[in-house]
XYZ file of C-alpha atoms in Angstrom:
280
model
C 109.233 88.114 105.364
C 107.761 87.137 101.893
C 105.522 89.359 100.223
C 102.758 88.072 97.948
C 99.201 89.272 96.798
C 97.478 87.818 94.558
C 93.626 88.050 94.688
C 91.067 86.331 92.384
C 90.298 88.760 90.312
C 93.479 89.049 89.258
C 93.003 85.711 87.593
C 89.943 86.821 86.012
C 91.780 90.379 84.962
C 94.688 88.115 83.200
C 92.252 85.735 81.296
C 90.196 89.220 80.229
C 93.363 90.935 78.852
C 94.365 87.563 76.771
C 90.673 87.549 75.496
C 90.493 91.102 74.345
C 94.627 91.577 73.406
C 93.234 90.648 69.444
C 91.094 93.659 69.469
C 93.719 96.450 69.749
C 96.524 97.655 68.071
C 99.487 98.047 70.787
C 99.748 98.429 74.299
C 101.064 100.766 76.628
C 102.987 99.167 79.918
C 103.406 101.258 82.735
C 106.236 101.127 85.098
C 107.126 102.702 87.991
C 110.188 104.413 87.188
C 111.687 103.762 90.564
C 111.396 100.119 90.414
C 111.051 99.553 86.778
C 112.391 96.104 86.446
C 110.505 94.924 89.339
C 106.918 96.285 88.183
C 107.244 94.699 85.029
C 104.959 91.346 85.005
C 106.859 88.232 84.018
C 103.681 87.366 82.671
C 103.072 90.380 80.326
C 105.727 89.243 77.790
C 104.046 86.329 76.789
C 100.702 87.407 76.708
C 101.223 90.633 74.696
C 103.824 88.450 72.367
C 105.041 90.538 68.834
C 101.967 93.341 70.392
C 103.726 96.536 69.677
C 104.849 98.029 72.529
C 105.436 101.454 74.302
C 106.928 101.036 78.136
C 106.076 104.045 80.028
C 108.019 104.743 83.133
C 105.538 106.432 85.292
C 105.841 108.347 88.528
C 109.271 110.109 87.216
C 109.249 112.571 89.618
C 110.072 110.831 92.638
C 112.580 108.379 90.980
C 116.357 109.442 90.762
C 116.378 111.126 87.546
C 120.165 109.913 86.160
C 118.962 106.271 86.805
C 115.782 106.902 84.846
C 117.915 107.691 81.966
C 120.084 104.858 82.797
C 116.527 102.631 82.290
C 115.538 104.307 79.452
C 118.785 103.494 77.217
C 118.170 100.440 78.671
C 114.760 99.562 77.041
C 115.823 101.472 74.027
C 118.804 99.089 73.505
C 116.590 95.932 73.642
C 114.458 97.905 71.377
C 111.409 98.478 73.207
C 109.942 102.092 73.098
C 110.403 104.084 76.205
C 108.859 107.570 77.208
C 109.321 109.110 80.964
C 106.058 109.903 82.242
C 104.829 112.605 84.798
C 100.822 112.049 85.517
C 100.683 114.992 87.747
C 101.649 117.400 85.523
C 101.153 115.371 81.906
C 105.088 115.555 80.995
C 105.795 113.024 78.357
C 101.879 112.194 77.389
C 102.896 114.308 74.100
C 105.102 111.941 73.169
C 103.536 108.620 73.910
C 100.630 110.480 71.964
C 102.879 110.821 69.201
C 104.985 107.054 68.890
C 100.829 105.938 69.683
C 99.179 107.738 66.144
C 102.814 106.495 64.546
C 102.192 102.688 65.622
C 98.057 103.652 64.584
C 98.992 104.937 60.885
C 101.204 101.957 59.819
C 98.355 99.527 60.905
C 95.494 101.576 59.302
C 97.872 101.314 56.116
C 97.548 97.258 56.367
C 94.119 97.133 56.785
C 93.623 99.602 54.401
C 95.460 97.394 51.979
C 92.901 94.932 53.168
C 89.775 96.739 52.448
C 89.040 97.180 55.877
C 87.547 100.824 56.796
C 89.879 103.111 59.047
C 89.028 103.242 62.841
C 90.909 105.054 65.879
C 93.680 103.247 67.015
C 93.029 101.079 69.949
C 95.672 101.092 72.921
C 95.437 98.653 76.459
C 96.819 100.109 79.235
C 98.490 97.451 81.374
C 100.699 97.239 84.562
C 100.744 96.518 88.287
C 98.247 97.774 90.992
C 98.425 101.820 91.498
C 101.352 102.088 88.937
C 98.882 104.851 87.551
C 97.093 103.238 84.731
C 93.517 105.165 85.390
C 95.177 108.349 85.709
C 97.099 108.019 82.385
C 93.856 107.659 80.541
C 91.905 110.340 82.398
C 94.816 112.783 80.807
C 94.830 110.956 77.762
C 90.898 111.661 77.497
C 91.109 115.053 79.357
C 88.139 114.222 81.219
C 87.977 111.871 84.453
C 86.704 109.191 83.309
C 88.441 106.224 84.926
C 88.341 105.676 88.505
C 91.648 106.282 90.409
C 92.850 105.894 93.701
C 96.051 105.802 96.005
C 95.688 102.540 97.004
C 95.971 98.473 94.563
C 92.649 97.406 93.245
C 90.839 100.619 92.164
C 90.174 98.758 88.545
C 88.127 95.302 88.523
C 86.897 95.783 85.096
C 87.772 96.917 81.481
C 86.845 99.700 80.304
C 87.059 101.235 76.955
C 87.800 105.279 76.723
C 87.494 107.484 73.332
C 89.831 110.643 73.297
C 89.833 113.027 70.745
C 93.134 111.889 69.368
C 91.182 108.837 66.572
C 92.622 106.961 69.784
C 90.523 104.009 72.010
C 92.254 102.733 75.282
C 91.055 99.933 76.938
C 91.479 100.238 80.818
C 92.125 97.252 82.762
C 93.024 95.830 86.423
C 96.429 95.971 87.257
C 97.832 92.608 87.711
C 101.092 90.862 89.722
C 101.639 87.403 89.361
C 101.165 84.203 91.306
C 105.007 84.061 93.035
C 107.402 86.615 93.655
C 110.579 84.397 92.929
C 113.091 86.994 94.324
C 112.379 88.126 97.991
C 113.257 91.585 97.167
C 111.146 92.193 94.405
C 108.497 91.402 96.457
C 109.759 94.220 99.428
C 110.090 97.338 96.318
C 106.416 96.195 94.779
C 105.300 96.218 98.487
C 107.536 99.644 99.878
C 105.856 101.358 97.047
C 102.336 100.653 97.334
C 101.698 97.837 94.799
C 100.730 95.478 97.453
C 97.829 96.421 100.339
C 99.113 97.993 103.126
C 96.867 95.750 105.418
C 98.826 92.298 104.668
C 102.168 93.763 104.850
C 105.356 94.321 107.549
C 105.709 97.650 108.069
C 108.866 97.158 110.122
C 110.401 94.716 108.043
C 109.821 97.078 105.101
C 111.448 100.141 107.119
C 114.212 97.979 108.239
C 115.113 96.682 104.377
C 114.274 100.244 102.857
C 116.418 101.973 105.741
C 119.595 99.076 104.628
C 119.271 100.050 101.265
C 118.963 104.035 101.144
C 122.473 103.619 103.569
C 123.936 101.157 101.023
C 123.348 103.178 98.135
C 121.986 107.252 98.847
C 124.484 107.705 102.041
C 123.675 110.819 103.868
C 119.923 110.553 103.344
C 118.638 109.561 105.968
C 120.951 111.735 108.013
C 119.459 114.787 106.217
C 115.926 113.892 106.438
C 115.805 112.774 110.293
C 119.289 114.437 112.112
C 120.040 110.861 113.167
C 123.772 109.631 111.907
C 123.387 106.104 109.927
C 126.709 104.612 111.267
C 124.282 102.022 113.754
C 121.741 99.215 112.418
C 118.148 99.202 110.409
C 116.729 98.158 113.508
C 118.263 100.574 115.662
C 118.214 103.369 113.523
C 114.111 102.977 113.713
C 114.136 103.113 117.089
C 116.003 106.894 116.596
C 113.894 107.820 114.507
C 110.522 106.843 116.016
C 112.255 108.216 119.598
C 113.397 111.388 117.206
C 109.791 111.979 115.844
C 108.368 111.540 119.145
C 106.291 108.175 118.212
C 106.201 106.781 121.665
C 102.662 104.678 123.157
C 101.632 104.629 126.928
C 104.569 104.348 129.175
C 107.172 106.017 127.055
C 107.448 103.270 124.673
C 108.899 103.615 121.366
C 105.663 102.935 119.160
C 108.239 100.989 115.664
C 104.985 100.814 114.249
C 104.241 104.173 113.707
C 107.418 105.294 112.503
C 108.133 102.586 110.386
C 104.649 103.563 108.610
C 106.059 107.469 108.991
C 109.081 106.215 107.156
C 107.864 103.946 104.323
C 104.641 107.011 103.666
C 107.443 109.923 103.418
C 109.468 107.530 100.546
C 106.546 107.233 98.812
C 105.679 110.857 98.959
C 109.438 111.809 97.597
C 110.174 113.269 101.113
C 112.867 111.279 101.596
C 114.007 112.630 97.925
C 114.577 111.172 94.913
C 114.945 107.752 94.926
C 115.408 104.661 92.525
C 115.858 100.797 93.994
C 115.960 98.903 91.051
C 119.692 99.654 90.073
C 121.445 98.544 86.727
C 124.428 96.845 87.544
């Protein structure tokens, strides 16, 4: 199955962010830190351009921590400024607060040069749908003052938040582009709720997720459902769904309903911790 979403306004969101990139000083890119080369927009790199840059690898907690650090070297080698991020509980904001007033101070130096009168530091906040960009600058601010939500598409607009930090951000919609060129990038935006539920395979996405947690975190499944992994994707569904009793009129092994059991459990770190986008 392919996987694409790409609605109209995120056309209009990707002209708005070109339009308004002149007006701030650097820009934070979230990631989700279990698929963090697959939530990173093709696009962004050439819009943002020599921007400075701080990649934040969001939702930390429910990615496998060793192959977060594995990510973060990563970045860090190709010289890109990486924090860990934990939006729950505001581990890491410290620091991005930190590299933010460093980036801040070094332009206000240059346009001091210029005659220009200091101002706060301006930041956009950029990434894919429900990476976590609103809640990021609600902690930022300390006050909710972007709108969040567990499902893509929360932001339509900018918006532009003060702090009490001499720091702006500028909140905007999160954005995937046009064509997903690899078929699996398309699954991991999808399995972790990037794309809307309602235009997605839930069985296809149980099927590939259940294939890849055998491939690569053996033993997982077995622990979280008592059912041994030595038989298919599709069949081990069928144990499962049978296992957690998901069965319609008739006795009938309702797939849907525990491929959706499945796929909501990953993305609520039930399943543990788990990263798909693996460095080779």
């Amino acid at each position: 199955m392919q996987y694409q979403w790409y609605p109209g306004h995120m056309v209009k969101a990707k002209k708005l962010i070109k339009e308004n990139l002149k007006l701030v000083d650097l820009v934070l890119e979230l990631l989700d830190a279990r698929i963090p080369l697959s939530s990173r927009n093709p696009d962004i790199d050439e819009i943002v351009g020599q921007k400075p840059r701080i990649i934040l690898l969001s939702k930390c907690d429910l990615a496998d921590k060793e192959k977060t650090n594995l990510w973060i070297n990563y970045f860090t080698k190709n010289n890109i400024k990486c924090v860990e991020v934990d939006l729950i509980k505001g581990t890491g904001l410290k620091k991005v607060l930190s590299l933010a007033k460093e980036i801040g101070v070094q332009k206000h130096q240059h346009q001091l040069l210029k005659g220009r009168i200091n101002r706060p530091t301006r930041m956009m906040i950029l990434g894919i749908p429900n990476v976590g960009k609103s809640t990021l600058i609600n902690k930022l601010a300390n006050r909710s003052v972007a709108q969040t939500g567990d499902k893509p598409g929360v932001t339509k607009n900018k918006q532009w938040i003060k702090t009490g930090n001499n720091l702006e951000m500028m909140d905007t919609p999160g954005v995937l582009w046009p064509k997903f060129d690899d078929e699996m990038v398309g699954f991991k935006l999808a399995v972790t709720g990037a794309i809307r539920d309602e235009i997605v395979n839930f069985e296809d996405m149980a099927y590939r997720l259940i294939e890849f947690l055998m491939d690569n975190y053996p033993g997982l499944l077995n622990k979280r459902y008592g059912v041994p992994e030595n038989i298919t994707a599709p069949e081990y569904l069928i144990a499962l769904s049978e296992k957690r009793g998901f069965l319609k009129q008739g006795n009938i092994v309702d797939y849907l309903k525990g491929a959706q059991s499945l796929v909501r459990e990953f993305r609520q770190g039930k399943l543990g911790r788990i990263t798909l986008d693996l460095l080779s």
